[in-house]
Amino acid sequence: MKDSIINKLTIIKEQYHSIGKQLLDEVTQKNNKLMVELSKELSRIEPVVKLFEEYSTLINEKENATDLIDEKDDELQALAKEEIEFIDNQLLEIEEHIMPLLLTDDPRDNSDIYLEIRAGTGGQEAAIFAGDIFRMYARFCEEQKWSVEILNQNESGQGGYKEIIARVLGKGVFSKLKFESGTHRVQRIPKTESQGRIHTSACTVAIIPEVDEVDEIEINTNDLRVDTYRASGAGGQHVNKTDSAVRLTHIPTGTVAECQDNRSQHKNKAKAMSLLKARIYDMEQKKIADQQAEERKMMVGSGDRSERIRTYNFPQGRVTDHRIGLTLYNLAEVMEGDLMNLIESLAQENAAKQMSQLDE
C-alpha cells in the first residue's frame, strides 16, 4: 500500500478515536443533534479503521517473520518464507476491501430530489420527448417503490411537457439518479412528420438534492417576490377557481420556483419555498465544485444541464451514454423505466475514476 494511502488511513484512525472521546464527553451527550452526527460518522469510518488496524498488525508480523530469514536454520527460514507469503496474501485481500471504502462519500446520497425536465430544441417533438423522459423516470421510481409528487407542469399538446417539476422521495434516490442531469437527445420520426424523416430534438434534466442544509438557508422576505395565480391542468373543480398556485422569485439571484400541486395556497407556498432553497443551495454547491478542479476530475459528468449526456435513437433501438461510451440496444425497455444497467455502469465508472485518483 502506498505511503499516501497509509497517511490517509492514519488520519482517519486518529479521527475515529477523537470522535470516540467526544461521544464520552458530558457536554456532547447533552447535545442530541451532535450525538447523532458523531455517531453516524463513527459508524461510517469504523470498518475502515478496523481493516487498517488488522493491516498494521499483519505488517508487524511480516517484519518479525522477515527477521527469521537471516537465521542459519534452513527449516526456520522455510517456515518464515511460508509465513510471509501467507501474510502477503492477507494484506492484498485487506487492501482490496479497504480501497473502495476510501472513495469520497457523498453525504447527499440518501437525499430526496427535485426532478426538473424541460423541452429543449425541437419544438413540439421536444415537448413530447420531455413527456416520454418523465414517464421513463416515473416508471423507474415506481419500480424502486419511491413516491413522486408533481409540483408544477406546463403541458403542451399530444401528451408532452414544456416543463415538469416533481419531488421524488425514497431511499437512496439521489445516489441512483445523480448522474442523470444534462441534455438528453432523441433521434426518431416525430408523429407530426408527414415525410417520414428522422428528426433530432432534446430535453434537459436537472437532479437537485433536497439536503438538510437547505433548512439552514435564510431568505430575506425583502428579497422575495410572491405571485399567486390560478392553477392550470387536471385537478378537479378547484382548478381555475382560486389563486392557489404560487410563484416565488428570489430577486438577487433571479431564481424562480413554482408550485400548483395543492388546493391550499399556503401548502403550495411552503413547497415552492423548499424548492427555491434547494435551487439556491444547488447553485452554491456548483460554484464550489467549479473551484475544485480535483473534484470535477473525479465526476462522470459535470451535472451541467447543458452537457449532452445521452442519445435515444429509435430507428436503431439503441441508447448511448456519451460520458462513458456505453451503447445498449434495449431502448424500448429503457423507455419503460429499465434504467438500472445505465445507472450501475455510471456508478462503476465514477468509482473507477476516484480509485485512479487515490492511486495517483
mmCIF file of C-alpha atoms in Angstrom:
data_model
loop_
_atom_site.group_PDB
_atom_site.id
_atom_site.type_symbol
_atom_site.label_atom_id
_atom_site.label_comp_id
_atom_site.label_asym_id
_atom_site.label_seq_id
_atom_site.Cartn_x
_atom_site.Cartn_y
_atom_site.Cartn_z
ATOM 1 C CA MET A 1 0.000 0.000 0.000
ATOM 2 C CA LYS A 2 1.355 3.430 -0.940
ATOM 3 C CA ASP A 3 2.592 5.858 1.718
ATOM 4 C CA SER A 4 -0.058 8.409 0.702
ATOM 5 C CA ILE A 5 -2.813 5.872 1.415
ATOM 6 C CA ILE A 6 -1.187 4.884 4.722
ATOM 7 C CA ASN A 7 -1.089 8.566 5.740
ATOM 8 C CA LYS A 8 -4.761 8.991 4.875
ATOM 9 C CA LEU A 9 -5.689 5.885 6.866
ATOM 10 C CA THR A 10 -3.664 7.118 9.837
ATOM 11 C CA ILE A 11 -5.595 10.396 9.838
ATOM 12 C CA ILE A 12 -8.919 8.509 9.661
ATOM 13 C CA LYS A 13 -7.851 6.351 12.607
ATOM 14 C CA GLU A 14 -6.998 9.464 14.640
ATOM 15 C CA GLN A 15 -10.407 10.944 13.761
ATOM 16 C CA TYR A 16 -12.085 7.722 14.873
ATOM 17 C CA HIS A 17 -10.502 7.807 18.328
ATOM 18 C CA SER A 18 -11.134 11.559 18.631
ATOM 19 C CA ILE A 19 -14.853 11.068 17.895
ATOM 20 C CA GLY A 20 -14.960 8.233 20.434
ATOM 21 C CA LYS A 21 -13.639 10.599 23.120
ATOM 22 C CA GLN A 22 -16.124 13.316 22.088
ATOM 23 C CA LEU A 23 -19.037 10.898 22.478
ATOM 24 C CA LEU A 24 -17.988 10.218 26.073
ATOM 25 C CA ASP A 25 -17.881 13.935 26.887
ATOM 26 C CA GLU A 26 -20.772 15.177 29.081
ATOM 27 C CA VAL A 27 -21.214 18.360 27.034
ATOM 28 C CA THR A 28 -21.557 16.331 23.829
ATOM 29 C CA GLN A 29 -24.060 13.948 25.421
ATOM 30 C CA LYS A 30 -26.362 16.878 26.218
ATOM 31 C CA ASN A 31 -26.467 17.846 22.533
ATOM 32 C CA ASN A 32 -28.697 15.265 20.804
ATOM 33 C CA LYS A 33 -28.060 16.603 17.299
ATOM 34 C CA LEU A 34 -24.281 16.483 17.756
ATOM 35 C CA MET A 35 -24.518 12.990 19.279
ATOM 36 C CA VAL A 36 -26.399 11.711 16.229
ATOM 37 C CA GLU A 37 -23.953 13.330 13.780
ATOM 38 C CA LEU A 38 -20.875 11.989 15.601
ATOM 39 C CA SER A 39 -22.392 8.505 15.951
ATOM 40 C CA LYS A 40 -23.130 8.379 12.228
ATOM 41 C CA GLU A 41 -19.587 9.461 11.387
ATOM 42 C CA LEU A 42 -18.141 6.901 13.802
ATOM 43 C CA SER A 43 -20.199 4.114 12.191
ATOM 44 C CA ARG A 44 -19.158 5.261 8.719
ATOM 45 C CA ILE A 45 -15.392 5.135 9.328
ATOM 46 C CA GLU A 46 -15.294 2.202 11.773
ATOM 47 C CA PRO A 47 -14.982 -0.511 9.049
ATOM 48 C CA VAL A 48 -12.014 1.385 7.554
ATOM 49 C CA VAL A 49 -10.281 1.702 10.936
ATOM 50 C CA LYS A 50 -10.804 -1.986 11.810
ATOM 51 C CA LEU A 51 -9.313 -3.103 8.493
ATOM 52 C CA PHE A 52 -6.380 -0.701 8.879
ATOM 53 C CA GLU A 53 -5.654 -1.997 12.392
ATOM 54 C CA GLU A 54 -5.680 -5.559 11.034
ATOM 55 C CA TYR A 55 -3.390 -4.420 8.215
ATOM 56 C CA SER A 56 -0.943 -2.822 10.692
ATOM 57 C CA THR A 57 -0.854 -5.986 12.811
ATOM 58 C CA LEU A 58 -0.024 -8.081 9.755
ATOM 59 C CA ILE A 59 2.774 -5.671 8.762
ATOM 60 C CA ASN A 60 4.354 -6.157 12.212
ATOM 61 C CA GLU A 61 4.024 -9.940 11.879
ATOM 62 C CA LYS A 62 5.653 -9.788 8.449
ATOM 63 C CA GLU A 63 8.589 -7.796 9.846
ATOM 64 C CA ASN A 64 9.102 -10.408 12.572
ATOM 65 C CA ALA A 65 8.966 -13.217 10.026
ATOM 66 C CA THR A 66 11.432 -11.375 7.782
ATOM 67 C CA ASP A 67 13.952 -11.254 10.626
ATOM 68 C CA LEU A 68 13.896 -15.054 10.794
ATOM 69 C CA ILE A 69 15.070 -15.382 7.178
ATOM 70 C CA ASP A 70 18.562 -14.339 8.303
ATOM 71 C CA GLU A 71 18.687 -17.353 10.634
ATOM 72 C CA LYS A 72 21.025 -20.195 9.609
ATOM 73 C CA ASP A 73 18.373 -22.822 10.333
ATOM 74 C CA ASP A 74 17.040 -23.926 6.897
ATOM 75 C CA GLU A 75 13.796 -25.245 8.335
ATOM 76 C CA LEU A 76 13.169 -21.985 10.181
ATOM 77 C CA GLN A 77 13.887 -19.995 7.002
ATOM 78 C CA ALA A 78 11.410 -22.118 5.048
ATOM 79 C CA LEU A 79 8.727 -21.566 7.691
ATOM 80 C CA ALA A 80 9.417 -17.816 7.684
ATOM 81 C CA LYS A 81 9.092 -17.627 3.877
ATOM 82 C CA GLU A 82 5.847 -19.577 4.008
ATOM 83 C CA GLU A 83 4.544 -17.237 6.709
ATOM 84 C CA ILE A 84 5.492 -14.135 4.678
ATOM 85 C CA GLU A 85 3.697 -15.475 1.608
ATOM 86 C CA PHE A 86 0.578 -16.136 3.686
ATOM 87 C CA ILE A 87 0.706 -12.629 5.203
ATOM 88 C CA ASP A 88 1.206 -11.009 1.775
ATOM 89 C CA ASN A 89 -1.973 -12.682 0.511
ATOM 90 C CA GLN A 90 -3.867 -11.417 3.555
ATOM 91 C CA LEU A 91 -2.505 -7.888 3.041
ATOM 92 C CA LEU A 92 -3.648 -7.896 -0.602
ATOM 93 C CA GLU A 93 -7.102 -9.054 0.444
ATOM 94 C CA ILE A 94 -7.414 -6.283 3.030
ATOM 95 C CA GLU A 95 -6.188 -3.709 0.505
ATOM 96 C CA GLU A 96 -8.888 -4.820 -1.957
ATOM 97 C CA HIS A 97 -11.545 -4.330 0.725
ATOM 98 C CA ILE A 98 -10.234 -1.071 2.156
ATOM 99 C CA MET A 99 -9.675 0.893 -1.067
ATOM 100 C CA PRO A 100 -13.377 1.159 -2.044
ATOM 101 C CA LEU A 101 -14.141 2.380 1.497
ATOM 102 C CA LEU A 102 -11.797 5.327 0.922
ATOM 103 C CA LEU A 103 -13.803 6.621 -2.022
ATOM 104 C CA THR A 104 -15.384 10.015 -1.490
ATOM 105 C CA ASP A 105 -18.658 9.531 0.354
ATOM 106 C CA ASP A 106 -21.389 11.820 -0.958
ATOM 107 C CA PRO A 107 -23.458 12.947 2.052
ATOM 108 C CA ARG A 108 -26.346 13.685 -0.306
ATOM 109 C CA ASP A 109 -26.744 10.079 -1.491
ATOM 110 C CA ASN A 110 -29.744 9.360 0.755
ATOM 111 C CA SER A 111 -31.441 12.666 -0.070
ATOM 112 C CA ASP A 112 -34.784 13.075 -1.783
ATOM 113 C CA ILE A 113 -34.616 15.072 -5.003
ATOM 114 C CA TYR A 114 -36.333 17.570 -7.237
ATOM 115 C CA LEU A 115 -36.586 16.260 -10.785
ATOM 116 C CA GLU A 116 -36.832 19.019 -13.401
ATOM 117 C CA ILE A 117 -37.396 18.257 -17.082
ATOM 118 C CA ARG A 118 -37.685 20.948 -19.758
ATOM 119 C CA ALA A 119 -38.208 20.726 -23.507
ATOM 120 C CA GLY A 120 -35.197 21.939 -25.482
ATOM 121 C CA THR A 121 -34.584 22.335 -29.201
ATOM 122 C CA GLY A 122 -37.086 20.635 -31.478
ATOM 123 C CA GLY A 123 -40.389 22.393 -30.918
ATOM 124 C CA GLN A 124 -43.413 20.171 -30.350
ATOM 125 C CA GLU A 125 -41.374 16.977 -30.692
ATOM 126 C CA ALA A 126 -39.047 18.167 -27.891
ATOM 127 C CA ALA A 127 -42.058 18.627 -25.598
ATOM 128 C CA ILE A 128 -43.346 15.141 -26.477
ATOM 129 C CA PHE A 129 -39.887 13.723 -25.737
ATOM 130 C CA ALA A 130 -39.795 15.573 -22.385
ATOM 131 C CA GLY A 131 -43.052 13.797 -21.545
ATOM 132 C CA ASP A 132 -41.554 10.440 -22.565
ATOM 133 C CA ILE A 133 -38.477 11.052 -20.388
ATOM 134 C CA PHE A 134 -40.635 11.991 -17.393
ATOM 135 C CA ARG A 135 -42.700 8.811 -17.795
ATOM 136 C CA MET A 136 -39.459 6.814 -18.075
ATOM 137 C CA TYR A 137 -38.280 8.170 -14.707
ATOM 138 C CA ALA A 138 -41.750 7.804 -13.169
ATOM 139 C CA ARG A 139 -41.795 4.097 -14.054
ATOM 140 C CA PHE A 140 -38.290 3.640 -12.667
ATOM 141 C CA CYS A 141 -39.385 5.358 -9.445
ATOM 142 C CA GLU A 142 -42.404 3.062 -9.242
ATOM 143 C CA GLU A 143 -40.139 0.004 -9.502
ATOM 144 C CA GLN A 144 -37.948 1.410 -6.719
ATOM 145 C CA LYS A 145 -41.029 1.995 -4.501
ATOM 146 C CA TRP A 146 -40.350 5.744 -4.468
ATOM 147 C CA SER A 147 -43.131 8.332 -4.402
ATOM 148 C CA VAL A 148 -43.386 11.103 -6.993
ATOM 149 C CA GLU A 149 -45.111 14.429 -6.277
ATOM 150 C CA ILE A 150 -45.668 16.713 -9.269
ATOM 151 C CA LEU A 151 -45.121 20.310 -8.140
ATOM 152 C CA ASN A 152 -45.545 22.133 -11.414
ATOM 153 C CA GLN A 153 -46.259 21.238 -15.041
ATOM 154 C CA ASN A 154 -46.642 23.173 -18.229
ATOM 155 C CA GLU A 155 -48.305 20.844 -20.681
ATOM 156 C CA SER A 156 -48.106 21.002 -24.448
ATOM 157 C CA GLY A 157 -50.195 19.140 -26.978
ATOM 158 C CA GLN A 158 -50.025 15.376 -27.649
ATOM 159 C CA GLY A 159 -49.054 14.398 -24.100
ATOM 160 C CA GLY A 160 -45.857 16.397 -23.806
ATOM 161 C CA TYR A 161 -44.489 18.976 -21.409
ATOM 162 C CA LYS A 162 -42.738 22.254 -21.972
ATOM 163 C CA GLU A 163 -41.696 21.868 -18.343
ATOM 164 C CA ILE A 164 -42.453 19.478 -15.496
ATOM 165 C CA ILE A 165 -41.054 19.586 -11.964
ATOM 166 C CA ALA A 166 -41.533 16.793 -9.436
ATOM 167 C CA ARG A 167 -40.290 15.843 -5.992
ATOM 168 C CA VAL A 168 -39.100 12.245 -5.631
ATOM 169 C CA LEU A 169 -38.995 10.723 -2.146
ATOM 170 C CA GLY A 170 -37.464 7.388 -1.167
ATOM 171 C CA LYS A 171 -34.398 5.527 -0.004
ATOM 172 C CA GLY A 172 -31.199 6.410 -1.880
ATOM 173 C CA VAL A 173 -32.947 8.488 -4.568
ATOM 174 C CA PHE A 174 -30.054 10.881 -5.217
ATOM 175 C CA SER A 175 -27.445 8.095 -5.164
ATOM 176 C CA LYS A 176 -29.148 6.431 -8.139
ATOM 177 C CA LEU A 177 -30.253 9.467 -10.162
ATOM 178 C CA LYS A 178 -27.428 11.963 -9.522
ATOM 179 C CA PHE A 179 -25.764 11.289 -12.897
ATOM 180 C CA GLU A 180 -28.946 11.956 -14.900
ATOM 181 C CA SER A 181 -28.517 15.752 -15.084
ATOM 182 C CA GLY A 182 -27.781 17.032 -18.567
ATOM 183 C CA THR A 183 -29.167 17.168 -22.103
ATOM 184 C CA HIS A 184 -30.978 14.081 -23.357
ATOM 185 C CA ARG A 185 -31.204 13.871 -27.160
ATOM 186 C CA VAL A 186 -33.696 11.872 -29.231
ATOM 187 C CA GLN A 187 -33.486 10.772 -32.859
ATOM 188 C CA ARG A 188 -36.755 9.489 -34.325
ATOM 189 C CA ILE A 189 -39.566 10.173 -36.781
ATOM 190 C CA PRO A 190 -41.958 12.556 -34.995
ATOM 191 C CA LYS A 191 -45.712 11.974 -35.000
ATOM 192 C CA THR A 192 -46.037 15.341 -36.721
ATOM 193 C CA GLU A 193 -43.645 14.361 -39.568
ATOM 194 C CA SER A 194 -45.510 13.563 -42.801
ATOM 195 C CA GLN A 195 -42.420 12.787 -44.933
ATOM 196 C CA GLY A 196 -41.043 10.076 -42.654
ATOM 197 C CA ARG A 197 -37.819 11.972 -41.908
ATOM 198 C CA ILE A 198 -35.805 11.416 -38.761
ATOM 199 C CA HIS A 199 -35.605 14.495 -36.548
ATOM 200 C CA THR A 200 -33.273 15.305 -33.673
ATOM 201 C CA SER A 201 -34.621 17.118 -30.624
ATOM 202 C CA ALA A 202 -33.725 17.356 -26.967
ATOM 203 C CA CYS A 203 -34.809 17.997 -23.416
ATOM 204 C CA THR A 204 -32.823 18.926 -20.309
ATOM 205 C CA VAL A 205 -32.910 17.086 -17.000
ATOM 206 C CA ALA A 206 -31.815 18.521 -13.663
ATOM 207 C CA ILE A 207 -31.497 16.482 -10.468
ATOM 208 C CA ILE A 208 -31.412 18.713 -7.380
ATOM 209 C CA PRO A 209 -30.896 17.044 -3.975
ATOM 210 C CA GLU A 210 -33.063 18.102 -1.069
ATOM 211 C CA VAL A 211 -30.464 18.194 1.721
ATOM 212 C CA ASP A 212 -30.649 19.119 5.405
ATOM 213 C CA GLU A 213 -28.526 22.235 4.877
ATOM 214 C CA VAL A 214 -31.391 23.720 2.856
ATOM 215 C CA ASP A 215 -33.339 24.305 6.070
ATOM 216 C CA GLU A 216 -30.494 26.487 7.305
ATOM 217 C CA ILE A 217 -30.713 28.807 4.288
ATOM 218 C CA GLU A 218 -32.392 32.049 5.271
ATOM 219 C CA ILE A 219 -34.116 34.134 2.633
ATOM 220 C CA ASN A 220 -34.863 37.764 3.386
ATOM 221 C CA THR A 221 -38.526 38.481 2.687
ATOM 222 C CA ASN A 222 -37.472 41.776 1.101
ATOM 223 C CA ASP A 223 -35.522 39.747 -1.495
ATOM 224 C CA LEU A 224 -38.585 37.701 -2.376
ATOM 225 C CA ARG A 225 -41.389 38.399 -4.847
ATOM 226 C CA VAL A 226 -44.523 36.306 -4.333
ATOM 227 C CA ASP A 227 -47.013 35.893 -7.184
ATOM 228 C CA THR A 228 -50.248 33.934 -6.935
ATOM 229 C CA TYR A 229 -52.274 32.721 -9.888
ATOM 230 C CA ARG A 230 -54.874 30.152 -10.835
ATOM 231 C CA ALA A 231 -53.638 26.614 -11.330
ATOM 232 C CA SER A 232 -53.942 25.003 -14.743
ATOM 233 C CA GLY A 233 -54.285 21.428 -15.933
ATOM 234 C CA ALA A 234 -56.011 18.429 -14.394
ATOM 235 C CA GLY A 235 -57.108 18.726 -10.812
ATOM 236 C CA GLY A 236 -60.864 18.862 -10.382
ATOM 237 C CA GLN A 237 -63.304 21.624 -9.639
ATOM 238 C CA HIS A 238 -60.868 23.798 -7.661
ATOM 239 C CA VAL A 239 -58.673 24.374 -10.749
ATOM 240 C CA ASN A 240 -59.093 27.909 -12.132
ATOM 241 C CA LYS A 241 -61.470 28.758 -9.242
ATOM 242 C CA THR A 242 -58.971 30.265 -6.777
ATOM 243 C CA ASP A 243 -55.489 31.772 -6.922
ATOM 244 C CA SER A 244 -53.914 28.755 -5.193
ATOM 245 C CA ALA A 245 -50.782 28.426 -7.361
ATOM 246 C CA VAL A 246 -47.679 30.216 -6.074
ATOM 247 C CA ARG A 247 -44.580 31.533 -7.852
ATOM 248 C CA LEU A 248 -41.609 32.688 -5.760
ATOM 249 C CA THR A 249 -38.791 34.771 -7.241
ATOM 250 C CA HIS A 250 -35.526 35.330 -5.382
ATOM 251 C CA ILE A 251 -34.624 38.777 -6.729
ATOM 252 C CA PRO A 252 -30.831 38.775 -6.011
ATOM 253 C CA THR A 253 -30.236 35.516 -7.943
ATOM 254 C CA GLY A 254 -33.224 35.540 -10.279
ATOM 255 C CA THR A 255 -34.109 32.029 -9.086
ATOM 256 C CA VAL A 256 -37.767 31.079 -9.551
ATOM 257 C CA ALA A 257 -39.825 28.270 -8.005
ATOM 258 C CA GLU A 258 -43.468 27.456 -8.614
ATOM 259 C CA CYS A 259 -45.995 25.040 -7.158
ATOM 260 C CA GLN A 260 -49.637 24.410 -8.043
ATOM 261 C CA ASP A 261 -49.986 20.864 -6.726
ATOM 262 C CA ASN A 262 -52.319 21.603 -3.772
ATOM 263 C CA ARG A 263 -55.614 23.381 -3.352
ATOM 264 C CA SER A 264 -54.080 25.247 -0.430
ATOM 265 C CA GLN A 265 -52.096 28.356 -1.341
ATOM 266 C CA HIS A 266 -50.272 28.016 1.990
ATOM 267 C CA LYS A 267 -49.088 24.452 1.167
ATOM 268 C CA ASN A 268 -48.078 25.458 -2.341
ATOM 269 C CA LYS A 269 -46.048 28.348 -0.960
ATOM 270 C CA ALA A 270 -44.273 26.047 1.523
ATOM 271 C CA LYS A 271 -43.358 23.552 -1.226
ATOM 272 C CA ALA A 272 -42.240 26.333 -3.566
ATOM 273 C CA MET A 273 -40.044 27.740 -0.777
ATOM 274 C CA SER A 274 -38.393 24.330 -0.241
ATOM 275 C CA LEU A 275 -37.711 24.063 -3.971
ATOM 276 C CA LEU A 276 -36.375 27.628 -4.101
ATOM 277 C CA LYS A 277 -33.961 26.961 -1.235
ATOM 278 C CA ALA A 278 -32.820 23.702 -2.848
ATOM 279 C CA ARG A 279 -32.109 25.511 -6.125
ATOM 280 C CA ILE A 280 -30.162 28.277 -4.419
ATOM 281 C CA TYR A 281 -28.172 25.728 -2.387
ATOM 282 C CA ASP A 282 -27.503 23.697 -5.546
ATOM 283 C CA MET A 283 -26.208 26.830 -7.318
ATOM 284 C CA GLU A 284 -23.816 27.500 -4.434
ATOM 285 C CA GLN A 285 -22.562 23.903 -4.463
ATOM 286 C CA LYS A 286 -21.916 24.056 -8.214
ATOM 287 C CA LYS A 287 -19.856 27.225 -7.716
ATOM 288 C CA ILE A 288 -17.746 25.397 -5.127
ATOM 289 C CA ALA A 289 -17.359 22.386 -7.451
ATOM 290 C CA ASP A 290 -16.221 24.694 -10.262
ATOM 291 C CA GLN A 291 -13.477 25.981 -7.982
ATOM 292 C CA GLN A 292 -12.381 22.473 -7.003
ATOM 293 C CA ALA A 293 -10.761 21.055 -10.119
ATOM 294 C CA GLU A 294 -9.807 17.772 -8.466
ATOM 295 C CA GLU A 295 -13.406 17.033 -7.509
ATOM 296 C CA ARG A 296 -14.568 17.762 -11.045
ATOM 297 C CA LYS A 297 -11.950 15.360 -12.455
ATOM 298 C CA MET A 298 -13.474 12.549 -10.410
ATOM 299 C CA MET A 299 -17.017 13.133 -11.660
ATOM 300 C CA VAL A 300 -18.507 11.108 -14.504
ATOM 301 C CA GLY A 301 -20.382 14.230 -15.595
ATOM 302 C CA SER A 302 -20.333 17.856 -14.569
ATOM 303 C CA GLY A 303 -24.024 17.870 -13.672
ATOM 304 C CA ASP A 304 -24.459 20.803 -16.033
ATOM 305 C CA ARG A 305 -27.779 20.519 -17.824
ATOM 306 C CA SER A 306 -26.174 21.947 -20.991
ATOM 307 C CA GLU A 307 -23.884 18.907 -21.259
ATOM 308 C CA ARG A 308 -25.178 16.345 -23.791
ATOM 309 C CA ILE A 309 -25.093 13.091 -21.883
ATOM 310 C CA ARG A 310 -27.298 10.608 -23.721
ATOM 311 C CA THR A 311 -28.865 9.872 -27.113
ATOM 312 C CA TYR A 312 -32.007 7.794 -27.619
ATOM 313 C CA ASN A 313 -32.022 6.516 -31.234
ATOM 314 C CA PHE A 314 -35.405 4.966 -32.026
ATOM 315 C CA PRO A 315 -34.760 3.733 -35.616
ATOM 316 C CA GLN A 316 -31.818 1.643 -34.363
ATOM 317 C CA GLY A 317 -33.375 0.822 -30.981
ATOM 318 C CA ARG A 318 -30.283 1.989 -29.127
ATOM 319 C CA VAL A 319 -29.399 4.288 -26.264
ATOM 320 C CA THR A 320 -25.880 5.714 -25.905
ATOM 321 C CA ASP A 321 -24.395 7.393 -22.841
ATOM 322 C CA HIS A 322 -21.659 9.649 -24.234
ATOM 323 C CA ARG A 323 -19.812 10.148 -20.940
ATOM 324 C CA ILE A 324 -18.767 6.515 -20.606
ATOM 325 C CA GLY A 325 -19.159 5.383 -24.224
ATOM 326 C CA LEU A 326 -21.831 2.828 -23.329
ATOM 327 C CA THR A 327 -24.329 1.743 -26.011
ATOM 328 C CA LEU A 328 -27.266 -0.539 -25.250
ATOM 329 C CA TYR A 329 -29.742 -1.973 -27.746
ATOM 330 C CA ASN A 330 -32.738 -2.181 -25.423
ATOM 331 C CA LEU A 331 -34.250 1.258 -25.975
ATOM 332 C CA ALA A 332 -37.834 0.018 -25.617
ATOM 333 C CA GLU A 333 -37.075 -1.393 -22.153
ATOM 334 C CA VAL A 334 -35.165 1.764 -21.144
ATOM 335 C CA MET A 335 -38.137 3.958 -22.054
ATOM 336 C CA GLU A 336 -40.258 1.715 -19.834
ATOM 337 C CA GLY A 337 -38.026 2.550 -16.862
ATOM 338 C CA ASP A 338 -35.379 -0.186 -17.117
ATOM 339 C CA LEU A 339 -32.510 2.139 -16.154
ATOM 340 C CA MET A 340 -30.530 0.034 -13.684
ATOM 341 C CA ASN A 341 -27.914 -1.092 -16.219
ATOM 342 C CA LEU A 342 -27.172 2.526 -17.156
ATOM 343 C CA ILE A 343 -27.215 3.697 -13.538
ATOM 344 C CA GLU A 344 -24.875 0.952 -12.297
ATOM 345 C CA SER A 345 -22.455 1.483 -15.208
ATOM 346 C CA LEU A 346 -22.234 5.194 -14.412
ATOM 347 C CA ALA A 347 -21.677 4.500 -10.700
ATOM 348 C CA GLN A 348 -18.919 1.974 -11.503
ATOM 349 C CA GLU A 349 -17.175 4.424 -13.834
ATOM 350 C CA ASN A 350 -17.366 7.142 -11.201
ATOM 351 C CA ALA A 351 -15.871 4.786 -8.599
ATOM 352 C CA ALA A 352 -13.091 3.805 -11.035
ATOM 353 C CA LYS A 353 -12.187 7.477 -11.541
ATOM 354 C CA GLN A 354 -11.996 8.028 -7.800
ATOM 355 C CA MET A 355 -9.862 4.905 -7.405
ATOM 356 C CA SER A 356 -7.415 6.189 -10.040
ATOM 357 C CA GLN A 357 -7.179 9.459 -8.115
ATOM 358 C CA LEU A 358 -6.313 7.533 -4.952
ATOM 359 C CA ASP A 359 -3.595 5.608 -6.793
ATOM 360 C CA GLU A 360 -2.089 8.879 -8.002
#
